[in-house]
Short mmCIF file of C-alpha atoms in Angstrom, two decimals:
data_model
loop_
_atom_site.label_atom_id
_atom_site.label_comp_id
_atom_site.label_asym_id
_atom_site.label_seq_id
_atom_site.Cartn_x
_atom_site.Cartn_y
_atom_site.Cartn_z
CA THR A 835 -120.68 5.51 76.75
CA ALA A 836 -118.59 2.54 77.92
CA SER A 837 -119.59 3.34 81.54
CA ASP A 838 -123.25 2.86 80.57
CA GLY A 839 -122.52 -0.61 79.26
CA TYR A 840 -122.08 0.38 75.58
CA SER A 841 -119.16 -0.89 73.57
CA PRO A 842 -118.67 -1.27 69.81
CA GLU A 843 -117.87 -4.95 70.29
CA LYS A 844 -121.20 -5.57 72.06
CA MET A 845 -123.12 -3.64 69.42
CA LEU A 846 -121.42 -5.61 66.66
CA SER A 847 -122.29 -8.92 68.26
CA LYS A 848 -125.98 -7.96 68.41
CA LEU A 849 -126.25 -7.10 64.71
CA PRO A 850 -127.39 -9.79 62.26
CA MET A 851 -124.69 -11.20 59.99
CA VAL A 852 -126.81 -10.97 56.83
CA ASP A 853 -128.24 -7.48 57.10
CA LEU A 854 -127.54 -3.94 58.33
CA TYR A 855 -124.20 -3.88 56.53
CA GLU A 856 -123.80 -0.11 56.74
CA GLU A 857 -124.30 -0.21 60.50
CA ARG A 858 -121.77 -3.03 60.81
CA ALA A 859 -119.28 -1.06 58.68
CA LEU A 860 -119.62 2.00 60.95
CA ILE A 861 -118.93 -0.07 64.05
CA LEU A 862 -116.01 -1.87 62.39
CA SER A 863 -114.57 1.54 61.53
CA LYS A 864 -114.75 2.58 65.19
CA LEU A 865 -112.88 -0.60 66.06
CA GLY A 866 -110.17 0.23 63.51
CA GLN A 867 -111.07 -2.79 61.38
CA HIS A 868 -111.02 -0.84 58.13
CA GLU A 869 -110.44 -3.73 55.76
CA GLN A 870 -113.50 -5.55 57.12
CA ALA A 871 -115.57 -2.37 56.83
CA LEU A 872 -114.44 -1.90 53.24
CA MET A 873 -115.30 -5.54 52.53
CA LEU A 874 -118.91 -4.81 53.46
CA TYR A 875 -119.11 -1.69 51.29
CA ALA A 876 -117.49 -3.30 48.25
CA HIS A 877 -118.86 -6.85 48.35
CA ARG A 878 -121.94 -6.99 50.56
CA LEU A 879 -123.40 -3.64 49.48
CA GLY A 880 -121.72 -3.74 46.07
CA ASP A 881 -121.02 0.00 46.23
CA ALA A 882 -117.47 0.93 45.18
CA GLY A 883 -118.34 4.62 45.56
CA MET A 884 -119.14 4.21 49.26
CA ALA A 885 -115.91 2.29 49.74
CA GLN A 886 -113.86 5.05 48.14
CA ASP A 887 -115.72 7.72 50.13
CA TYR A 888 -114.81 5.77 53.26
CA CYS A 889 -111.13 5.91 52.27
CA GLU A 890 -111.41 9.62 51.48
CA ARG A 891 -112.75 10.34 54.97
CA LEU A 892 -110.15 8.30 56.80
CA TYR A 893 -106.97 8.74 54.78
CA ASP A 894 -104.21 10.49 56.69
CA PRO A 895 -100.60 10.05 55.51
CA ASP A 896 -99.34 10.92 59.01
CA ASN A 897 -101.54 8.38 60.78
CA GLU A 898 -100.06 4.88 60.89
CA GLU A 899 -103.53 3.35 61.24
CA THR A 900 -105.08 4.98 58.17
CA ARG A 901 -102.21 5.85 55.81
CA ASP A 902 -102.69 2.53 53.97
CA VAL A 903 -106.49 2.58 53.83
CA TYR A 904 -106.44 2.75 50.01
CA LEU A 905 -104.17 -0.28 49.98
CA SER A 906 -106.75 -2.06 52.15
CA LEU A 907 -109.42 -1.26 49.57
CA LEU A 908 -107.17 -2.57 46.82
CA LYS A 909 -106.84 -5.86 48.71
CA VAL A 910 -110.62 -5.98 49.18
CA TYR A 911 -111.18 -5.52 45.45
CA LEU A 912 -108.70 -8.23 44.50
CA LYS A 913 -109.38 -10.74 47.27
CA PRO A 914 -113.14 -11.15 47.70
CA PRO A 915 -114.35 -13.06 50.78
CA ASP A 916 -116.05 -15.77 48.72
CA ALA A 917 -115.54 -17.45 45.36
CA SER A 918 -116.68 -14.39 43.39
CA ALA A 919 -114.37 -12.91 40.79
CA PRO A 920 -111.91 -10.20 41.83
CA MET A 921 -112.95 -6.62 41.06
CA THR A 922 -109.95 -6.11 38.80
CA MET A 923 -111.27 -3.13 36.84
CA GLN A 924 -112.16 -1.28 40.05
CA ALA A 925 -108.71 -2.10 41.43
CA LEU A 926 -106.92 -0.73 38.36
CA SER A 927 -109.11 2.37 38.38
CA LEU A 928 -108.30 2.91 42.07
CA MET A 929 -104.56 2.62 41.40
CA SER A 930 -104.74 5.10 38.53
CA LYS A 931 -106.90 7.63 40.39
CA TYR A 932 -105.27 7.50 43.81
CA PHE A 933 -101.68 6.67 42.86
CA GLU A 934 -100.40 9.41 45.21
CA ARG A 935 -101.99 7.63 48.17
CA LEU A 936 -100.68 4.18 47.36
CA ASP A 937 -97.22 2.78 47.94
CA PRO A 938 -96.32 1.49 44.43
CA ALA A 939 -94.35 -1.50 45.74
CA LYS A 940 -97.12 -2.57 48.13
CA ALA A 941 -99.79 -2.05 45.48
CA LEU A 942 -97.99 -4.16 42.87
CA ASP A 943 -97.41 -6.87 45.44
CA VAL A 944 -101.19 -7.19 45.93
CA LEU A 945 -101.91 -7.59 42.20
CA PRO A 946 -102.21 -11.14 40.86
CA PRO A 947 -99.23 -12.17 38.69
CA THR A 948 -101.56 -12.64 35.70
CA THR A 949 -102.43 -8.93 35.58
CA PRO A 950 -101.67 -7.67 32.04
CA LEU A 951 -98.79 -5.20 32.09
CA ARG A 952 -100.59 -2.92 29.63
CA SER A 953 -103.46 -2.42 32.07
CA LEU A 954 -100.99 -1.01 34.61
CA GLN A 955 -99.64 1.61 32.23
CA PRO A 956 -101.78 4.51 33.60
CA PHE A 957 -100.62 3.72 37.12
CA PHE A 958 -96.95 3.52 36.11
CA GLU A 959 -97.18 6.76 34.13
CA SER A 960 -98.84 8.63 37.01
CA ALA A 961 -96.38 7.29 39.58
CA PHE A 962 -93.44 8.11 37.31
CA ARG A 963 -94.67 11.69 36.76
CA ARG A 964 -95.12 12.12 40.47
CA ASN A 965 -91.60 10.89 41.22
CA CYS A 966 -90.20 13.21 38.54
CA GLU A 967 -92.08 16.17 40.02
CA VAL A 968 -90.86 15.36 43.53
CA SER A 969 -87.30 14.94 42.27
CA LYS A 970 -87.46 18.23 40.36
CA SER A 971 -88.91 20.02 43.38
CA LEU A 972 -86.07 18.70 45.55
CA GLN A 973 -83.49 19.82 42.99
CA ILE A 974 -85.00 23.32 42.90
CA SER A 975 -85.06 23.47 46.71
CA LYS A 976 -81.41 22.41 46.89
CA ALA A 977 -80.44 25.01 44.29
CA LEU A 978 -82.28 27.77 46.19
CA ILE A 979 -80.69 26.74 49.49
CA LYS A 980 -77.26 26.70 47.86
CA ALA A 981 -77.81 30.12 46.27
CA ASP A 982 -79.01 31.54 49.58
CA HIS A 983 -76.00 30.03 51.37
CA VAL A 984 -73.62 31.59 48.83
CA ALA A 985 -75.35 34.97 49.21
CA VAL A 986 -75.08 34.79 52.99
CA LEU A 987 -71.40 33.89 52.82
CA HIS A 988 -70.74 36.71 50.38
CA ASP A 989 -72.50 39.19 52.65
CA TYR A 990 -70.64 37.84 55.69
CA HIS A 991 -67.22 38.20 54.06
CA LYS A 992 -68.16 41.63 52.74
CA ARG A 993 -69.06 42.84 56.23
CA ARG A 994 -66.03 41.17 57.80
CA SER A 995 -63.74 42.94 55.33
CA ARG A 996 -65.06 46.40 56.26
CA SER A 997 -62.47 48.81 57.55
CA VAL A 998 -63.01 51.78 59.85
CA GLN A 999 -60.58 54.64 60.07
CA VAL A 1000 -60.01 55.77 63.64
CA THR A 1001 -58.32 59.14 63.72
CA ALA A 1002 -56.56 60.57 66.75
CA GLY A 1003 -59.52 62.79 67.58
CA ARG A 1004 -62.32 60.30 67.02
CA LYS A 1005 -64.53 59.93 70.06
CA CYS A 1006 -66.93 57.36 71.53
CA LYS A 1007 -70.51 58.30 70.70
CA VAL A 1008 -71.69 57.36 74.20
CA SER A 1009 -69.08 58.68 76.59
CA GLY A 1010 -67.43 61.32 74.42
CA LYS A 1011 -64.00 59.91 75.30
CA LYS A 1012 -61.35 59.58 72.64
CA ILE A 1013 -61.05 56.11 71.17
CA GLY A 1014 -57.29 56.10 71.02
CA THR A 1015 -55.95 52.57 71.29
CA SER A 1016 -58.83 51.30 73.45
CA ALA A 1017 -61.05 48.41 72.38
CA PHE A 1018 -64.25 49.55 70.72
CA VAL A 1019 -67.38 48.34 68.94
CA VAL A 1020 -68.30 49.59 65.49
CA TYR A 1021 -71.89 49.35 64.25
CA PRO A 1022 -72.82 48.89 60.59
CA ASN A 1023 -73.62 52.63 60.36
CA ASN A 1024 -69.99 53.39 61.46
CA VAL A 1025 -70.95 54.52 64.96
CA LEU A 1026 -68.07 53.75 67.35
CA VAL A 1027 -68.55 53.00 71.05
CA LEU A 1028 -65.90 52.10 73.58
CA LEU A 1029 -66.15 48.52 74.76
CA GLY A 1030 -66.01 49.73 78.35
CA GLU A 1031 -69.42 51.34 77.88
CA LYS A 1032 -70.88 47.84 77.51
CA PRO A 1033 -72.70 48.58 74.26
CA HIS A 1034 -75.55 46.42 73.05
CA PRO A 1035 -74.28 44.00 70.39
CA HIS A 1036 -77.09 44.78 67.93
CA ILE A 1037 -78.71 48.11 68.86
CA CYS A 1038 -77.01 51.38 67.95
CA PRO A 1039 -76.95 53.67 71.02
CA VAL A 1040 -77.24 56.75 68.82
CA THR A 1041 -80.07 55.86 66.41
CA GLY A 1042 -81.70 53.04 68.40
CA ARG A 1043 -81.70 50.87 65.29
CA ASP A 1044 -81.67 47.12 65.88
CA PHE A 1045 -79.36 45.76 63.21
CA LYS A 1046 -80.36 42.18 63.91
CA GLN A 1047 -84.00 42.85 63.05
CA ASN A 1048 -83.29 45.62 60.55
CA PRO A 1049 -79.94 44.94 58.86
CA TRP A 1050 -77.88 47.72 57.35
CA ASP A 1051 -77.85 47.65 53.54
#
């Protein structure tokens, strides 16, 4: 622990620069230096699979620190630390495979301007399909919400337009008093209760039915 004198920074400084790359990558990950960790996996160890596994473990779209970890790997592929050639094929494969986890605008901004447009076709097609699916899903959701809203309004107006016939001899179901011209409450099952009896707004005093939880058809 830090109280025992341990810290990732100290451990990192004690590791050799030309060896123990996996150990260095683990410590860099703890320090939140994900691009540097990915640089070791991709270029020092030459293992694209380990780099992608690293992204898979850390990716979280709701975490500001790790939501762009695939973009960091894309940068690592295309901008090697030395004069070696960019890993263009790996970069294009990454974009095509993990298009849902990459911001298209940010990803295209990282690509060198000489990248052939044809090589980006799989990425564009996947991103386009995804946008179409999202758009269609939103349209369906809006339609369902609208239909539900219309149904609720229809039911509301139907219930509001109900009429109850109060005859001269009709009595309150709680007190037994005649309704007459007094104010009263009528439940969906046509049970009438004088307002002076302080009836529950949702529960019928006769049947005990809670019309809020169990609406009347």
